Coordinates of N, CA and C in Angstrom, one line a residue:
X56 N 0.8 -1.2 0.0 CA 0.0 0.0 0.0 C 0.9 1.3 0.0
X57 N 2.2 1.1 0.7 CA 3.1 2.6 0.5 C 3.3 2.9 -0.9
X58 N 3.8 1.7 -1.4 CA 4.6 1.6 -2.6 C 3.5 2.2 -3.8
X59 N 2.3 1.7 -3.5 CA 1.5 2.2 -4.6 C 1.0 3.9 -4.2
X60 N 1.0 4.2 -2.9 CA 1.3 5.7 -2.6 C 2.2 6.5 -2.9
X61 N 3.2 6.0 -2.7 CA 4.3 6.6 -3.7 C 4.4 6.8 -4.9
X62 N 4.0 5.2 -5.8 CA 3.9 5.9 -6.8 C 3.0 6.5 -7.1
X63 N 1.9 7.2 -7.2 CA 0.6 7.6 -7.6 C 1.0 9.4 -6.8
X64 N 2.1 9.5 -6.0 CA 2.4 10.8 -5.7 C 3.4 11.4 -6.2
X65 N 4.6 10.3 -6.9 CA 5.0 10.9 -7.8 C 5.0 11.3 -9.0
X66 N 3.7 10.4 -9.7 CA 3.2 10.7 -10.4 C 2.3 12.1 -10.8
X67 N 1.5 12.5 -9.6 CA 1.0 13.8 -9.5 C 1.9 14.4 -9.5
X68 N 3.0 14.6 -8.9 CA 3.9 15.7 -8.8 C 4.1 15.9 -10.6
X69 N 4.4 14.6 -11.1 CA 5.3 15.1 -12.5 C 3.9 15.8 -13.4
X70 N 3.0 15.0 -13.1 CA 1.9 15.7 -13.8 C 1.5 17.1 -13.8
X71 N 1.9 17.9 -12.0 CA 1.7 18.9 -12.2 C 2.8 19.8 -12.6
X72 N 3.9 19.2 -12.6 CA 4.9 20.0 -13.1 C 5.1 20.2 -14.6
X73 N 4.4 19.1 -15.4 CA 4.1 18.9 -16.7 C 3.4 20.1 -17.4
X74 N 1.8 20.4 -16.3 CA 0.7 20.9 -16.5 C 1.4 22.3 -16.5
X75 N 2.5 22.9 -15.0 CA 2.9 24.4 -15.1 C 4.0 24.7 -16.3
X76 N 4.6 23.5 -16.8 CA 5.0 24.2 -17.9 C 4.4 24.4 -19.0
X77 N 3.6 23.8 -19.3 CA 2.4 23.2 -20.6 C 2.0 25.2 -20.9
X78 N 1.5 25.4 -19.5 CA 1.0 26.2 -19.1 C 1.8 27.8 -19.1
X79 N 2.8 27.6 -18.7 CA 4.0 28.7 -19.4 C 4.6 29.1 -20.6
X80 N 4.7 27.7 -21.3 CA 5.2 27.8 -22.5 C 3.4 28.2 -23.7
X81 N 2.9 27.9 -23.3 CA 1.4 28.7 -24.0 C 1.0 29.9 -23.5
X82 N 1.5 31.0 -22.6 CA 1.7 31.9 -22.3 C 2.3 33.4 -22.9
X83 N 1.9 34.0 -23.4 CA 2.4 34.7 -24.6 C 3.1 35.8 -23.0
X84 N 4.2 35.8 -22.6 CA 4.8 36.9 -22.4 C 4.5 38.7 -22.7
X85 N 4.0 38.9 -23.8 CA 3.7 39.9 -24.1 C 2.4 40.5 -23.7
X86 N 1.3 39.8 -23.4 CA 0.4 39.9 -23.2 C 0.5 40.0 -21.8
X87 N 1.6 40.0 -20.9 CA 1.3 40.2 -19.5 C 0.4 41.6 -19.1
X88 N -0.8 41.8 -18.6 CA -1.6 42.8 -18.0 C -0.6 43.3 -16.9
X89 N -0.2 45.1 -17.2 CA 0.5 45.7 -16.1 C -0.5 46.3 -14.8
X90 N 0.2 46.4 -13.8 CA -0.8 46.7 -13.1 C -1.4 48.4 -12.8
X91 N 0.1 49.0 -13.6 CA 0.2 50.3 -13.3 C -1.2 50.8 -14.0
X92 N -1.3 50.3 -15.3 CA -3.2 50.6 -16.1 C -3.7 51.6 -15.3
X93 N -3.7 52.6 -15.8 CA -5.0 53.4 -15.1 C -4.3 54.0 -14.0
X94 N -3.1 53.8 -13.4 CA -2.3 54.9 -12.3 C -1.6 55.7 -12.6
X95 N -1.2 56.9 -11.5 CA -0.2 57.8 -12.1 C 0.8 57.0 -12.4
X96 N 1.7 57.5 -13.6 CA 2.8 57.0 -13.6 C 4.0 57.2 -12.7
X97 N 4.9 56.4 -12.3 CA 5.6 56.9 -11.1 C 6.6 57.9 -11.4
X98 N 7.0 58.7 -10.7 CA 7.4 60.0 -11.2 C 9.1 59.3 -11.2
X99 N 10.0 59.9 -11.6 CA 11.4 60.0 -11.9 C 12.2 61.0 -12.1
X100 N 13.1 61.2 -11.9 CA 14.3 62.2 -11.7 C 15.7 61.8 -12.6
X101 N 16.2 62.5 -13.3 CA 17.4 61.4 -14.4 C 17.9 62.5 -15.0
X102 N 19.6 62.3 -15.1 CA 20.4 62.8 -16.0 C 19.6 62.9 -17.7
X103 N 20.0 64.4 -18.2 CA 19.3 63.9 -19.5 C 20.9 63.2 -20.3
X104 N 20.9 62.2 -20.8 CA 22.0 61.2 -21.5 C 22.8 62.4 -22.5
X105 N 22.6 63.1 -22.7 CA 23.5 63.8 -23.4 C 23.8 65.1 -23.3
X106 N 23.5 66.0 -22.4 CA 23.0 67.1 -22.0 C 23.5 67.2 -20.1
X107 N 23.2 66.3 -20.0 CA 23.7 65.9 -18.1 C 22.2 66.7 -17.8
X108 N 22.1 67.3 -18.1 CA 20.8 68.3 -17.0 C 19.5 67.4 -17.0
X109 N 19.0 67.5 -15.1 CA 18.2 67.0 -14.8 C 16.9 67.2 -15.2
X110 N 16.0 66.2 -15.9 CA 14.4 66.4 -15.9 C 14.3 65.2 -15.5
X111 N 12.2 65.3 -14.9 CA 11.4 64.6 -13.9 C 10.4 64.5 -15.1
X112 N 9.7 62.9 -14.8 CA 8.0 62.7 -15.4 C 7.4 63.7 -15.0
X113 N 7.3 64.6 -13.7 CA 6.1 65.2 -13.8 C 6.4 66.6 -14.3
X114 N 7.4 66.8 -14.6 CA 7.5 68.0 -15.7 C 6.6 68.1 -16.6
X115 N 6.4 67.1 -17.0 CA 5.2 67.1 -18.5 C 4.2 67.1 -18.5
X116 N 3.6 67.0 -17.2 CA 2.0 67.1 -16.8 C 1.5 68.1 -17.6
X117 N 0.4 67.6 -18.3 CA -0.4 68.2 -19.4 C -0.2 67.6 -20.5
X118 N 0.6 66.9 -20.9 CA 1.7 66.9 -22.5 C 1.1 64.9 -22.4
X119 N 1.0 64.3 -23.5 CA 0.8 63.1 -23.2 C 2.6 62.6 -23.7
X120 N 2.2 61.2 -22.8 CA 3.7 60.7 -22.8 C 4.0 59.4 -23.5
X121 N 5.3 59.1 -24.7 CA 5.6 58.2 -25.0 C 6.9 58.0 -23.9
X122 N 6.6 56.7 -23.2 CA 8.2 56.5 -22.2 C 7.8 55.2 -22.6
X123 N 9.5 55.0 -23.4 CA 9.8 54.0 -23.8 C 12.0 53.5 -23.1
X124 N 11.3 52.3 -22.6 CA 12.7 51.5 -21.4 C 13.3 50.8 -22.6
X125 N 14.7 50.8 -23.5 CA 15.3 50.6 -24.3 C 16.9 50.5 -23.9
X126 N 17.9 49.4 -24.6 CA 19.0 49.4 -24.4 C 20.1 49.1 -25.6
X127 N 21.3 49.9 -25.3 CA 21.7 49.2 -26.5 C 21.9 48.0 -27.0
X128 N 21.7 47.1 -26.3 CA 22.5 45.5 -26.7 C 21.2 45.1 -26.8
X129 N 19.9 45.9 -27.3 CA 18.6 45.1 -27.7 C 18.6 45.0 -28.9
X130 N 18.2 44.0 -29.9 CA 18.3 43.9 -31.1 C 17.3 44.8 -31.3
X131 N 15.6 44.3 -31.1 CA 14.3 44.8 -31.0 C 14.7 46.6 -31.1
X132 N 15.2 47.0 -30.2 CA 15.6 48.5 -29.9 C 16.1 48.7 -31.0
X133 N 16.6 48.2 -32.0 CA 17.2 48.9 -33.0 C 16.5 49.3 -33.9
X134 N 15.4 48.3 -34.1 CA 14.4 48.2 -35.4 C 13.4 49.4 -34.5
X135 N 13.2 49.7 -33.6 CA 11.7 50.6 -32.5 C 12.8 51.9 -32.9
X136 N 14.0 52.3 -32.3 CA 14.7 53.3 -32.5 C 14.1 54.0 -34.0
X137 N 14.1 53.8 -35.0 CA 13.5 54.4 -35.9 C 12.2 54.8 -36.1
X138 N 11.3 53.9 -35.7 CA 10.3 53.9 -35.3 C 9.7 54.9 -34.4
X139 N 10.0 55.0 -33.3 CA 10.0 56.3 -32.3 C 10.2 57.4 -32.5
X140 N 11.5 57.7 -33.1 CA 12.0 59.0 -33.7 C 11.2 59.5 -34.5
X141 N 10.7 58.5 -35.9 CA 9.4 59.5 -36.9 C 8.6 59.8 -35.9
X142 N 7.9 59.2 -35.3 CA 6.8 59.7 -34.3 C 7.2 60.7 -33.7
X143 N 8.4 60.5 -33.0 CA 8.9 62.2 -32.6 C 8.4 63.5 -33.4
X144 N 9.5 62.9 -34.5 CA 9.5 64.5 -35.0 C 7.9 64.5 -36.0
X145 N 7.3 63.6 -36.5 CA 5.7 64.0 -36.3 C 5.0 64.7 -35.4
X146 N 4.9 64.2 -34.3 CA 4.2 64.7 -33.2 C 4.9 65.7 -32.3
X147 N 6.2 65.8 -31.7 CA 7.1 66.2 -31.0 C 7.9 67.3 -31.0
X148 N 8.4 67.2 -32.3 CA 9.2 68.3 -32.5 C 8.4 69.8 -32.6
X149 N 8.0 69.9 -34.2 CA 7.3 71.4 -34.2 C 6.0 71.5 -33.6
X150 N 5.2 70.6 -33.8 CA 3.7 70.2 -33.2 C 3.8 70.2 -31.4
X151 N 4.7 69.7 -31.1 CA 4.7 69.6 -29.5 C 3.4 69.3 -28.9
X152 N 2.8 68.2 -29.7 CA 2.0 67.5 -29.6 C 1.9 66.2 -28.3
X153 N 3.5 66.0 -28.1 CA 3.8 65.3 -27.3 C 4.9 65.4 -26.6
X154 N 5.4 64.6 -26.0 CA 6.5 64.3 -25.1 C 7.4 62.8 -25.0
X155 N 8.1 62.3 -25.4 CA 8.7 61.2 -25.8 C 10.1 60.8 -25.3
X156 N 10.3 59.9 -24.5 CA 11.0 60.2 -23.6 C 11.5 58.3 -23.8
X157 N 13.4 58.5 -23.5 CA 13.6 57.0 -23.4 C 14.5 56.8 -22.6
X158 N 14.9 55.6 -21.6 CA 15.5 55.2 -20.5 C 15.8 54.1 -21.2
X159 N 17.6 54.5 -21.0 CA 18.1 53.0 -21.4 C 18.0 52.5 -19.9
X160 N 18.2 51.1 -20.2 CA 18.1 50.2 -18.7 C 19.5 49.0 -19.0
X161 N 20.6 48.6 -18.2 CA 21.8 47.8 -17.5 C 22.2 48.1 -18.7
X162 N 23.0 49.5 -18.9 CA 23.8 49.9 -20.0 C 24.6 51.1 -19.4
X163 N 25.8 51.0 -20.2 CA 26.8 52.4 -19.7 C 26.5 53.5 -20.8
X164 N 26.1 54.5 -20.2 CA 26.4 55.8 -20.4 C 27.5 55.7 -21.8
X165 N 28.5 55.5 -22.3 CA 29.0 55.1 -23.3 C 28.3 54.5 -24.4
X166 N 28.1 53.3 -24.3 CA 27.1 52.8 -25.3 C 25.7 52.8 -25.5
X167 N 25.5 53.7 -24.5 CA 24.2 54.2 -24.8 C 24.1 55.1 -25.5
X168 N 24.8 56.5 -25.2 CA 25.6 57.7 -25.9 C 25.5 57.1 -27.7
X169 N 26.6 55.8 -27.8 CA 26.5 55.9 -29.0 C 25.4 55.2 -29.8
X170 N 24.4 54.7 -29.1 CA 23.7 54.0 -29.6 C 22.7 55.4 -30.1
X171 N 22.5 56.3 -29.5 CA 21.7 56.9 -29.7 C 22.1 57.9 -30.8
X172 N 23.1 58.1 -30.6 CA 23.7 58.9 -31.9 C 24.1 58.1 -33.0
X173 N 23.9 56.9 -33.2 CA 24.1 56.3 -34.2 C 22.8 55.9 -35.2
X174 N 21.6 55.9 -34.0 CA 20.0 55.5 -34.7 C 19.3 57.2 -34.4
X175 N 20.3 58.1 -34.6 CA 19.6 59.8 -34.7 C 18.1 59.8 -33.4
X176 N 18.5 59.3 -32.4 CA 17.4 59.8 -31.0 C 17.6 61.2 -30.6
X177 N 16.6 61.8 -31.2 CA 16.5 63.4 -30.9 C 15.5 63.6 -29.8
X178 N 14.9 63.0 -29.3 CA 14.5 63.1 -28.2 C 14.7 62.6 -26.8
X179 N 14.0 63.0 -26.0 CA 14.7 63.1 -24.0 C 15.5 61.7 -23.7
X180 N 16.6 61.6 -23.4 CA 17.1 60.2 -22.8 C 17.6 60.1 -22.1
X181 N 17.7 59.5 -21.1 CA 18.2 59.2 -20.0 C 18.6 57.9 -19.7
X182 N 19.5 57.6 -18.5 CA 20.0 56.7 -18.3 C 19.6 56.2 -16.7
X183 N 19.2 55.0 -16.5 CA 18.5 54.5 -15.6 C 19.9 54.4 -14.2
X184 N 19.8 54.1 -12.9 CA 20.6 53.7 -11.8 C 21.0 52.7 -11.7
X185 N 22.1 51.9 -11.5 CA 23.0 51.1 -11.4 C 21.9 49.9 -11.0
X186 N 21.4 50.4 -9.9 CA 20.1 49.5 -9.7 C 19.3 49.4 -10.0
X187 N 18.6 49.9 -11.3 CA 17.8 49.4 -11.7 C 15.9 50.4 -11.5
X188 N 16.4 51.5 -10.7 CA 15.4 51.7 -10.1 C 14.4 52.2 -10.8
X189 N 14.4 53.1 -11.8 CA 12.9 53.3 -12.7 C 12.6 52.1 -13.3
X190 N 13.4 51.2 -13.8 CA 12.7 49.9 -14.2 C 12.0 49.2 -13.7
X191 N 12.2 49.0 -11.9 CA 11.6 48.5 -11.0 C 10.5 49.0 -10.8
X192 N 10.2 50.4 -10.5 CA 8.9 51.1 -10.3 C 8.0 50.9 -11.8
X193 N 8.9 50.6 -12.7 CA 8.1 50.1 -14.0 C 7.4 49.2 -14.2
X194 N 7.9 48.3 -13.3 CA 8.1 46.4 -13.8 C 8.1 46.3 -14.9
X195 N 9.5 46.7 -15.1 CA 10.1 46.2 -16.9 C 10.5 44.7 -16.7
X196 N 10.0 43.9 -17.5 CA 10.5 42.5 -17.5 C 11.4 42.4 -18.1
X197 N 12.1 43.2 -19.5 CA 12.7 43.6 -20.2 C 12.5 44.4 -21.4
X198 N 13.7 44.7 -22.2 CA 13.6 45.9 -23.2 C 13.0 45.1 -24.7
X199 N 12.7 46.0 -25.8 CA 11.9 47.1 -25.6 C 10.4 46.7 -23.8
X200 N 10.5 48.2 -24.1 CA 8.9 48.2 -23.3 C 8.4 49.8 -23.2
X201 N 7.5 49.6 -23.5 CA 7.1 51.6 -23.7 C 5.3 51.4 -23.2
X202 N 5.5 52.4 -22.5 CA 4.6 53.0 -21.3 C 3.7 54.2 -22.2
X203 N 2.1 54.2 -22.2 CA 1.5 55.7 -22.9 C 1.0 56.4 -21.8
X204 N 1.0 57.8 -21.8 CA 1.2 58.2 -20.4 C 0.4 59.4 -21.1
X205 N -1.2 59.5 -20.6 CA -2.2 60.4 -20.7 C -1.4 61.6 -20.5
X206 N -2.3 62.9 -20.7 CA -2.5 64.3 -20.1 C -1.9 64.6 -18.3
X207 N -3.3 64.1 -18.1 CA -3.5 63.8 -16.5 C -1.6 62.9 -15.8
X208 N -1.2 62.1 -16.3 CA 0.1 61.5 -15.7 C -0.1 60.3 -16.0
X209 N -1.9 59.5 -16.2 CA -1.9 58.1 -15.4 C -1.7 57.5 -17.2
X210 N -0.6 56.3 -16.7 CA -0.6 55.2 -17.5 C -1.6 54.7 -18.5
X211 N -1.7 54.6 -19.5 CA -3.2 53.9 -20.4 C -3.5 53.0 -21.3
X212 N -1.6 52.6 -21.4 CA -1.1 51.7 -22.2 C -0.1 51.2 -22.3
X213 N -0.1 49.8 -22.1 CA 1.5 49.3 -21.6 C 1.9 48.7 -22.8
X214 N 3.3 48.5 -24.1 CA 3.6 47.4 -24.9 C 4.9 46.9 -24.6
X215 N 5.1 45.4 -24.5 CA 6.0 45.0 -24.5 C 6.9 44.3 -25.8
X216 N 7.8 44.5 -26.2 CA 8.3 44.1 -27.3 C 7.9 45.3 -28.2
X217 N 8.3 45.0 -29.4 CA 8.5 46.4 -30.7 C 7.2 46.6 -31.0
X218 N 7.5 48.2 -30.3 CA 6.2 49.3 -31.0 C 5.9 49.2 -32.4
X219 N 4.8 49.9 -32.5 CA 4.4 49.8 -34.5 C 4.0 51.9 -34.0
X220 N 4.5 52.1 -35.6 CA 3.6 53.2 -35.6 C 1.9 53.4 -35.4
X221 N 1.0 52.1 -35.9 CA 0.1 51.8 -36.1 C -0.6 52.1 -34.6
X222 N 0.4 51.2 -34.0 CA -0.3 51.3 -32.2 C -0.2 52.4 -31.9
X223 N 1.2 53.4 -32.2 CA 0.9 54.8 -31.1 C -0.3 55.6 -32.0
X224 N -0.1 55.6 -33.0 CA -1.1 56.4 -33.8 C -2.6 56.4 -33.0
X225 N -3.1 54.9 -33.0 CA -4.2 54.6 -32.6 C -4.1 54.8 -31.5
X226 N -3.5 54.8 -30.1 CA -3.6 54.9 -29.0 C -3.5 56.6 -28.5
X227 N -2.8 56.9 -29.2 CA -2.5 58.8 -29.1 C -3.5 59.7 -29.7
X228 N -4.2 59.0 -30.6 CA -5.4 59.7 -31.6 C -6.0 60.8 -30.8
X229 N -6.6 60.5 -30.0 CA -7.8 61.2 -28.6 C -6.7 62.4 -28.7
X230 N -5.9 62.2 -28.7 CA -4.2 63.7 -28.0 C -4.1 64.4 -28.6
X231 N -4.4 64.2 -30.6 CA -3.1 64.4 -31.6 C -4.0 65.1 -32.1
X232 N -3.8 66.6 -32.4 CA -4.2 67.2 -33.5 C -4.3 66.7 -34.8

């Protein structure tokens, strides 16, 4: 009677360990629901990456926000980097339609510098704390990840992995002259 206890519990064990990967691996990662939805965004303080001078999220209050967490050793980041920029200078530059803003995250000041000057990022960048810490208040799982950040401050749209022009278009519409 042990023996057939045993087995029939090791059995469930493997079964459920079967079932939580089954279960993970059918999991689309990208689809994780953030929790921030719908809250202010948490505010930040940061070197601007090429400029040194300090700006904060809540500087922008009023202005809607593209914050996009990017690095240079992202492939994805390379192909979005283009991407981002036309939207800049569409919406950003003369229109000041918006505010567009990017945090590299576990990258040196160096290669971020060149990363950015090499894919023409003309807009706000900054470089995140040794620790990690705006990424944490993010819950960046990793890079790309870009944050749409109302009028008001609060969050309204989280994407993980490579932006489309298509998505900000449609999600900014309500904003955009």
């Amino acid at each position: 009677m042990l023996n057939s206890f045993k087995f029939w519990a090791v059995w469930t064990v493997v079964l459920g360990i079967i079932a939580l990967l089954a279960f993970g691996f059918t999991t689309d990662p990208k689809k994780v629901p953030s929790p921030l939805i719908g809250r202010p965004a948490p505010n930040f303080k940061v070197d601007e990456l090429n400029g040194g001078k300090q700006f904060s999220l809540n500087e922008f209050k009023g202005i809607p926000i593209v914050l996009n967490f990017w690095a240079s050793w992202c492939a994805e980041c390379q192909t979005e980097a283009f991407i981002l920029e036309d939207f800049y200078q569409k919406y950003g530059v003369d229109n000041k339609q918006l505010v567009m803003i990017g945090i590299a995250i576990q990258d040196s000041p160096k290669k971020a510098r060149a990363f950015a000057r090499h894919f023409g990022k003309s807009y706000l960048l900054g470089l995140d704390d040794e620790a990690g810490n705006i990424a944490l208040d993010y819950g960046i799982y990793g890079v790309p990840e870009t944050f749409f950040i109302n009028p008001e401050g609060n969050i309204f749209h989280k994407t993980i992995g490579l932006i489309t022009t298509e998505l900000m278009e449609e999600k900014f519409k309500p904003f955009l002259l």
